[in-house]
XYZ file of C-alpha atoms in Angstrom:
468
model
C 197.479 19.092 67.928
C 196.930 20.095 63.966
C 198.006 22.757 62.733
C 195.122 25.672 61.306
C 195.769 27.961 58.698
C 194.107 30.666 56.857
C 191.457 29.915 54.439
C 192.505 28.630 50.960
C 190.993 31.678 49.304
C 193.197 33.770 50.787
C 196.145 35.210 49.075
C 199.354 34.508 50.638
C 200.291 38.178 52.127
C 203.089 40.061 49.583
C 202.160 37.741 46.527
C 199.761 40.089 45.167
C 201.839 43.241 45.854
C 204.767 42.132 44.459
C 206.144 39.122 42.265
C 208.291 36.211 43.823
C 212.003 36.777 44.046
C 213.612 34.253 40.996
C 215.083 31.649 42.795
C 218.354 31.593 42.513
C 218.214 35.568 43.428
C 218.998 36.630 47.157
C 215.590 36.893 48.404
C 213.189 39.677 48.374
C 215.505 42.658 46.993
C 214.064 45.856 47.581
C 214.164 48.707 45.129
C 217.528 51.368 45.421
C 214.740 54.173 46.127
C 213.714 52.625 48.986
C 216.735 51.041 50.294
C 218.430 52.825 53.734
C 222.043 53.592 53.225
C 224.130 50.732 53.867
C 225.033 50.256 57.315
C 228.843 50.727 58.778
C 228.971 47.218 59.268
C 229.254 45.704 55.767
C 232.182 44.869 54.174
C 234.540 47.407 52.320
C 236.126 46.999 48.877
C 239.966 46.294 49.867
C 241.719 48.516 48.980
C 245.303 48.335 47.402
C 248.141 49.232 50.051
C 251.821 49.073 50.443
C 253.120 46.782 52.593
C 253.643 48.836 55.567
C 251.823 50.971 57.821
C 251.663 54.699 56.717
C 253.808 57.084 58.828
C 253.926 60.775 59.371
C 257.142 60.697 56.880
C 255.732 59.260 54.106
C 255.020 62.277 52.367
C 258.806 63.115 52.487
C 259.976 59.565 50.675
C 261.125 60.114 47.039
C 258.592 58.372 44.453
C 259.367 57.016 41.167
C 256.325 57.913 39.367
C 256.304 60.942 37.206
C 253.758 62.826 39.044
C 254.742 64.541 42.323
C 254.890 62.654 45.162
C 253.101 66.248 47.285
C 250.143 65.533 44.438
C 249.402 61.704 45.252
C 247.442 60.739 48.133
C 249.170 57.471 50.128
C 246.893 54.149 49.856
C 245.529 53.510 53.100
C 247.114 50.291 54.178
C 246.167 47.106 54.339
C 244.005 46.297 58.179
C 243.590 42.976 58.611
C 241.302 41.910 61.498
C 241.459 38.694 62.386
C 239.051 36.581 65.209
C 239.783 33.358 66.521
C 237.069 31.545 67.295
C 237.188 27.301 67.770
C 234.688 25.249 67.961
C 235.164 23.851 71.132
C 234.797 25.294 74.609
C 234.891 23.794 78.194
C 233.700 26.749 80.080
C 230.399 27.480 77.688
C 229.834 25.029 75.643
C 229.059 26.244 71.758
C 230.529 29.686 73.336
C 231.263 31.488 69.820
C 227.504 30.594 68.851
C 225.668 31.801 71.884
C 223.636 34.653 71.268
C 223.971 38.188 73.235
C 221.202 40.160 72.234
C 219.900 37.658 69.755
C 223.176 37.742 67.916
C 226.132 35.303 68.282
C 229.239 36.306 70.019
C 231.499 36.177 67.116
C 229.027 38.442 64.995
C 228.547 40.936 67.478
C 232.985 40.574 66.462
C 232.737 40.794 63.199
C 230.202 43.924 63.187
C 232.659 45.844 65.503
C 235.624 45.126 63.122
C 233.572 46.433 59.573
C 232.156 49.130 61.273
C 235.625 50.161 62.125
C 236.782 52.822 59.566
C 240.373 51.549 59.397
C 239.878 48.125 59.035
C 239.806 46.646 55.292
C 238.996 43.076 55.942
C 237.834 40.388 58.351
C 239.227 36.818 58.907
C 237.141 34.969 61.496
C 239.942 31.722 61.986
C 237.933 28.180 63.213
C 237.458 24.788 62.936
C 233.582 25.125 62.856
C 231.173 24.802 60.296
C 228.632 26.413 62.346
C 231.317 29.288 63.308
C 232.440 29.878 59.783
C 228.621 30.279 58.567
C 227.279 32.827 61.033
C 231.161 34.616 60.571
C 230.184 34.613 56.301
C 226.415 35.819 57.422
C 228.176 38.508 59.414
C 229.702 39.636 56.577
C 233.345 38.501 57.317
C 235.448 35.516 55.612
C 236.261 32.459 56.927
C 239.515 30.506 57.134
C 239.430 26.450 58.201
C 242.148 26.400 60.617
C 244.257 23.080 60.928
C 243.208 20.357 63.946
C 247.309 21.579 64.965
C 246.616 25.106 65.890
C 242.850 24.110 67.196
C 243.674 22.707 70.081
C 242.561 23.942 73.731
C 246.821 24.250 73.862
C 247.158 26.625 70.497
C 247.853 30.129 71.203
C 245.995 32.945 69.474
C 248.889 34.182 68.066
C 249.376 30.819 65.403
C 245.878 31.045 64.519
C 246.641 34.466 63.420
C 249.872 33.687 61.812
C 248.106 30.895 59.842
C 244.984 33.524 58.770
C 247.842 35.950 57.356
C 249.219 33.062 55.101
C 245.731 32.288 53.923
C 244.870 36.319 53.701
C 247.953 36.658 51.091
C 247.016 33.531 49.444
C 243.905 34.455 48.191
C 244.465 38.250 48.330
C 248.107 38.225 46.842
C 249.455 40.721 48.565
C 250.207 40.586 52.913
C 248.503 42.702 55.682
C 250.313 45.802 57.015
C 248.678 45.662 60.210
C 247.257 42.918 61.792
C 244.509 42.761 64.657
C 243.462 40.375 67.219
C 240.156 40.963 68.166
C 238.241 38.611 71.149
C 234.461 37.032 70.758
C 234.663 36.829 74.342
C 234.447 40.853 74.238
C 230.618 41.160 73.807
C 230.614 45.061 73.983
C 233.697 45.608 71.968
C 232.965 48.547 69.702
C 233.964 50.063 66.099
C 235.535 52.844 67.782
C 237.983 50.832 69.962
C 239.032 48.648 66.945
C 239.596 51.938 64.601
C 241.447 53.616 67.790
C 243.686 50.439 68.195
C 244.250 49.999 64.752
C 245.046 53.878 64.139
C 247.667 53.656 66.619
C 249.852 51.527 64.495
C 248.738 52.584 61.350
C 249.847 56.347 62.199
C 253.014 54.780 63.306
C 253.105 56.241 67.007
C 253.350 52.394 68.061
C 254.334 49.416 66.601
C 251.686 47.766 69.093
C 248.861 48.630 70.870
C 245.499 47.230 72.603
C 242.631 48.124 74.447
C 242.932 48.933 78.933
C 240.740 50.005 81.150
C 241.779 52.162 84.529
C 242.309 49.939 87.301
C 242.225 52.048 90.991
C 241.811 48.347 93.409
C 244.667 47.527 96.298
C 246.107 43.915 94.812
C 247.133 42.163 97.132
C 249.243 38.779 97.582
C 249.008 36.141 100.128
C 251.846 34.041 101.070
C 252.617 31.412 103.218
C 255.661 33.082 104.716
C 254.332 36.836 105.172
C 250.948 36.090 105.069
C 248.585 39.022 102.991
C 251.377 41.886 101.057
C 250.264 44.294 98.776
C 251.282 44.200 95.362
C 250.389 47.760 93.718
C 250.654 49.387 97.353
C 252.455 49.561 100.414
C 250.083 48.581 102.905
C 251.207 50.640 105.670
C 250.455 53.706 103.091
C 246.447 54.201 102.034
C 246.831 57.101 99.566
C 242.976 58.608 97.745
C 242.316 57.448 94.575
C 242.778 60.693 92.989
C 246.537 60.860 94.494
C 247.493 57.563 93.412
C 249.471 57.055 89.986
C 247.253 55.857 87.070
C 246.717 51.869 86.232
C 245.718 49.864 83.807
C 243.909 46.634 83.111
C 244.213 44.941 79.847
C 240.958 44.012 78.394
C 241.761 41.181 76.043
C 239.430 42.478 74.025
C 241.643 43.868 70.834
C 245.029 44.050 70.063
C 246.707 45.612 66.813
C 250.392 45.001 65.755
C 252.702 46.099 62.622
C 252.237 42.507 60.470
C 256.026 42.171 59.589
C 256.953 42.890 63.050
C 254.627 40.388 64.306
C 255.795 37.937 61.939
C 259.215 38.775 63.209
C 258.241 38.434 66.621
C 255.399 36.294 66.856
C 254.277 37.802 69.772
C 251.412 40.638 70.015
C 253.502 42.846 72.313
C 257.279 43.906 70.739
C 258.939 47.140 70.116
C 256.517 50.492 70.887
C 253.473 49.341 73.154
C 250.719 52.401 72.643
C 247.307 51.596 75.317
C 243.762 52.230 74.186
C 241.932 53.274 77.176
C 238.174 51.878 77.189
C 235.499 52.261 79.691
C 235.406 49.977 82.445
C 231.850 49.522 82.795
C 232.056 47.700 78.990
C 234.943 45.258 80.334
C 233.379 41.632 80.334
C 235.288 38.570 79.165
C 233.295 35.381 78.281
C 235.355 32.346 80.087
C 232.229 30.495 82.093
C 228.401 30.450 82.087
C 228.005 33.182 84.687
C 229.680 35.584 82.497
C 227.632 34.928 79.500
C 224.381 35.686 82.055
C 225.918 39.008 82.542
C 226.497 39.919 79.133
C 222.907 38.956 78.377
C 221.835 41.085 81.368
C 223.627 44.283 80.601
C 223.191 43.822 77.019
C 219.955 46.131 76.714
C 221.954 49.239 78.635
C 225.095 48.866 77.027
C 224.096 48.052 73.407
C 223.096 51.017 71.104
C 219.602 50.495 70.432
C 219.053 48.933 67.167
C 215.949 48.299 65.110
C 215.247 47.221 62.013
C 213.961 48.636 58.791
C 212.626 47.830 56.026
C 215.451 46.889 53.964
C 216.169 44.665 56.118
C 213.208 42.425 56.373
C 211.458 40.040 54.134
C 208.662 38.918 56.740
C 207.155 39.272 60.142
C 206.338 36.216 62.183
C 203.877 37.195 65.539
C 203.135 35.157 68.568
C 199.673 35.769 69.635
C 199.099 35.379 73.589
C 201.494 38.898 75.316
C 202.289 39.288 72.286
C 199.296 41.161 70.725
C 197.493 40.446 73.680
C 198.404 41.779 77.300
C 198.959 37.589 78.104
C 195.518 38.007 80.072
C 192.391 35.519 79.333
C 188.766 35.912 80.685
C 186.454 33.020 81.037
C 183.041 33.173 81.018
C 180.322 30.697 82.859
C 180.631 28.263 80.114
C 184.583 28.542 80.202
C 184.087 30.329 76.794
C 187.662 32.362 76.498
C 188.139 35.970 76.085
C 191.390 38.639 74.854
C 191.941 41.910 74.360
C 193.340 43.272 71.757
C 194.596 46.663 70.664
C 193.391 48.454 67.783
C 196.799 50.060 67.370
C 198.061 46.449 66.939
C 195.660 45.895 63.621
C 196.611 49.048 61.889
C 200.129 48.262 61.619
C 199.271 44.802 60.690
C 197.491 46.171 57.723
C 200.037 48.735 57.062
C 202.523 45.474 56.586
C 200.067 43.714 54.495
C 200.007 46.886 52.048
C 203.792 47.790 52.307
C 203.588 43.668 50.787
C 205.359 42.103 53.520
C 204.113 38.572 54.786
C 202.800 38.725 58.142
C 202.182 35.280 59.982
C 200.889 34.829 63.659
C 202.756 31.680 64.984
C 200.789 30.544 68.368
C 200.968 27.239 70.409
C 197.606 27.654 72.076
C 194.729 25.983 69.471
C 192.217 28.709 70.143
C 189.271 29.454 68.178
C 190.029 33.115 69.588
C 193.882 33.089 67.538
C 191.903 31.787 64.288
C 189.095 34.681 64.551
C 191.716 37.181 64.786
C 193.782 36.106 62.331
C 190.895 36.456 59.515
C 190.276 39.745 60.904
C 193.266 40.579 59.895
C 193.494 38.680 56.735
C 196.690 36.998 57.312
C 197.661 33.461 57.774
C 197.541 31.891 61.365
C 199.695 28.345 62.432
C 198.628 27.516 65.866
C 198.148 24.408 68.106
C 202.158 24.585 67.338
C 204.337 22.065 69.790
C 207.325 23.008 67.566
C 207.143 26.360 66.891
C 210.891 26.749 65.511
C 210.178 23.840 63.211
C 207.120 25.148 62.264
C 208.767 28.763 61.109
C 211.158 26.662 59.208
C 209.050 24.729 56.876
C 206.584 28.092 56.583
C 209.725 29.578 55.540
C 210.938 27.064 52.999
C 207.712 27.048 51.406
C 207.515 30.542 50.907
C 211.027 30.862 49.856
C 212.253 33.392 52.824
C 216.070 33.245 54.156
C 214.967 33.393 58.339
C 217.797 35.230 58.709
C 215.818 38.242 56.719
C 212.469 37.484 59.226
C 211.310 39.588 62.208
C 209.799 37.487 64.878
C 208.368 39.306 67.792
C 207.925 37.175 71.134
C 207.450 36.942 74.916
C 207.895 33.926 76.528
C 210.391 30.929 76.675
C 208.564 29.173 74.228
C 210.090 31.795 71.323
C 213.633 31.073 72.552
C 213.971 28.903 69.593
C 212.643 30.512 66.862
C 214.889 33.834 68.105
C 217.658 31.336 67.541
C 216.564 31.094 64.273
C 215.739 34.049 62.704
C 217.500 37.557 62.154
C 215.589 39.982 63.949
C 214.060 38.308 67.066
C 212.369 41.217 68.682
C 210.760 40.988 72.403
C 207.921 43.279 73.617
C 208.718 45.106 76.769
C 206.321 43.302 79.061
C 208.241 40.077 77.788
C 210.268 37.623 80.367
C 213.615 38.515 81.264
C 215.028 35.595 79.529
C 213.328 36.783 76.108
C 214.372 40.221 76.919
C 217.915 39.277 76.981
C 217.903 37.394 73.957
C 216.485 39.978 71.638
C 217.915 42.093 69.723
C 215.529 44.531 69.668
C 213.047 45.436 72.407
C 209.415 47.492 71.670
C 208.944 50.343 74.289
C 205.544 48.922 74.411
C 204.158 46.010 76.467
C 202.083 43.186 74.875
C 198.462 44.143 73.733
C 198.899 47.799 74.098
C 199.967 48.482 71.002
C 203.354 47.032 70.557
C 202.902 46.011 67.066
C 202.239 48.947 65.890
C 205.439 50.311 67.496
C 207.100 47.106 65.074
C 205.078 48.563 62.276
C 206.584 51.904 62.987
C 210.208 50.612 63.007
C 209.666 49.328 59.489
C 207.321 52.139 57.746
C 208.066 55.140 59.310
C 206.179 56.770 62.430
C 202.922 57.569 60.381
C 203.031 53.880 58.786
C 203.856 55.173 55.142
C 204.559 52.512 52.799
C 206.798 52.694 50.106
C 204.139 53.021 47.444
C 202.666 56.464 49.391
């Protein structure tokens, strides 16, 4: 079916509120006044460090320079973080790539690492093109690593061996400490990676990495004694409170002194310091059934995250349980029906004056999307088979990174263009498949309003632009 849009006459929403971005500027810049402080998760400036981790005797050691030693602050060191992540996988295919909350597995990395105050810069280490674009996107840097150390054989160690020789390459200058941090650790957060980086940069370890308490009976089974107990003697069923604390290693992040580990080449040597996390964030990524789970829990273990307005160029809306409650009535002559919420048309028009483009994406061809679309006075695309291809060219054309658009959703048929955008947003009444694949979810359900709650997110409770 053909695709309808809004009337010629109409102005394309933002163009009249505010001039097109030059094009080779990022797009859509807003102005400092307006722009949010930036976010923990962005990179830092490196910073220049001695090649070493800081210890509690530092401030003892004699210094050469002229100015006393008690008067001069020590350079933090240097944190490297580094995240392996190939291209290939047997258990999930594309594994590093699928999303968890509508954002890949080795961003949601990446963000945990720069929003982790220690840490002064992020390698992600692949083979993938794919891998090393959404690792740039998320802010880190990138290193190709050789077909020899990308092998379903190569140990994580080499990779990060080879990203330290690239890091002092192009940095000149080596990493004191050196992290290993997982994608297959969804719910990894800052404050793990600081804490395991902090234990070696303080010097109380020369390694450390994240556990969680362990209080199950392990047992063995054998041919020749049949089922023994390996924590426990099995004759002896002590309480949990009486028995002697252990701990399971994560695999989520590990931190070790860098010349040590280049001594070693092993993450565990010398002084092992453990990182205890909570167990109810423990989840390793190793086969489809896992990734389910991660997209489950994701909405009660993630901190709830929306977006504002610095950080969106455009907003992209499916029609039917979207702005409507997914409902249609029929009258005698099959004539169709919606409901719509008034709620859902002020924020629209809030967007329209704020001067962001607003665009309702719909597959149905109904003479019902069209009519509300010119109520609104923004641009409509439906009778849409492709709806991800058709964001993509509306995109192009308007010159609008989709990595900078908010589309909200409801149903499997917005899978794709959540795969494609930055901000794929689900309304509460939405399927649980679309649920788990947002990143953000509205309180409200479809057609009561939960536009207006988007609105909100981006303007402020009471809708105030940045002009008022």
């Amino acid at each position: 079916m053909s695709a309808t849009t809004a009337p010629a006459d109409q102005p394309r929403p933002g163009t009249s509120h505010r001039p097109a971005a030059p094009a080779e500027q990022p797009p859509r810049d807003r102005t400092a006044a307006h722009r949010p402080a930036a976010p923990t998760d962005q990179p830092r400036p490196a910073a220049t460090a001695p090649h070493r981790p800081v210890t509690a005797t530092d401030e003892h050691r004699p210094t050469p320079a002229t100015t006393p030693a008690s008067h001069r602050p020590a350079a933090p060191p240097t944190v490297l973080a580094v995240i392996p992540a190939r291209g290939g996988s047997k258990g999930v295919p594309a594994k590093n790539l699928a999303p968890v909350a509508g954002v890949p597995l080795v961003a949601r990395a990446v963000r945990a690492c720069l929003g982790a105050r220690p840490v002064t810069h992020v390698v992600v280490s692949t083979d993938d093109p794919g891998i090393a674009a959404a690792a740039r996107d998320a802010g880190a840097e990138a290193v190709r690593r050789p077909a020899g150390i990308a092998g379903d054989t190569a140990t994580s160690e080499a990779a990060v061996l080879h990203a330290m020789d690239a890091f002092e390459a192009t940095h000149g200058r080596p990493a004191d400490v050196v992290l290993l941090v997982q994608c297959t650790s969804p719910f990894l957060t800052p404050a793990e990676v600081a804490e395991t980086a902090g234990r070696v940069t303080s010097g109380a370890a020369d390694t450390a990495f994240t556990a969680a308490p362990a209080h199950g009976f392990l047992w063995r089974d054998t041919v020749e004694d049949g089922a023994t107990g390996v924590n426990h003697d099995k004759a002896h069923r002590p309480r949990r409170q009486d028995r002697e604390a252990e701990y399971l290693e994560t695999g989520a992040v590990y931190a070790m002194a860098a010349p040590g580990f280049r001594t070693h080449r092993h993450r565990f040597f010398g002084r092992t310091a453990l990182v205890v996390t909570d167990p109810a964030r423990v989840l390793e990524i190793d086969d489809p059934h896992d990734l389910a789970r991660a997209r489950a829990l994701a909405p009660l273990l993630d901190t709830p995250a929306t977006p504002g307005f610095a950080d969106v160029d455009a907003v992209v809306l499916d029609f039917d349980g979207t702005q409507t409650d997914d409902r249609v009535h029929l009258d005698a002559e099959g004539r169709e029906f919606v409901s719509a919420h008034r709620g859902d048309g002020l924020g629209i028009a809030a967007l329209r004056r704020a001067g962001l483009p607003v665009l309702i994406l719909s597959t149905e061809q109904n003479a019902v999307v069209a009519a509300r679309a010119r109520k609104l006075k923004i641009p409509v695309l439906h009778g849409i088979d492709r709806k991800d291809r058709a964001l993509k060219e509306w995109c192009d054309a308007e010159g609008i990174d989709p990595q900078r658009v908010l589309y909200a959703g409801n149903d499997v048929n917005d899978l794709p263009c959540f795969r494609l955008v930055g901000w794929p947003v689900a309304v509460s009444s939405a399927h649980d498949s679309v649920r788990a694949a947002a990143r953000a979810v509205t309180v409200t359900p479809g057609g009561s309003g939960a536009i207006r709650e988007i609105a909100a997110w981006l303007l402020g409770p009471e809708l105030d632009t940045p002009e008022s």
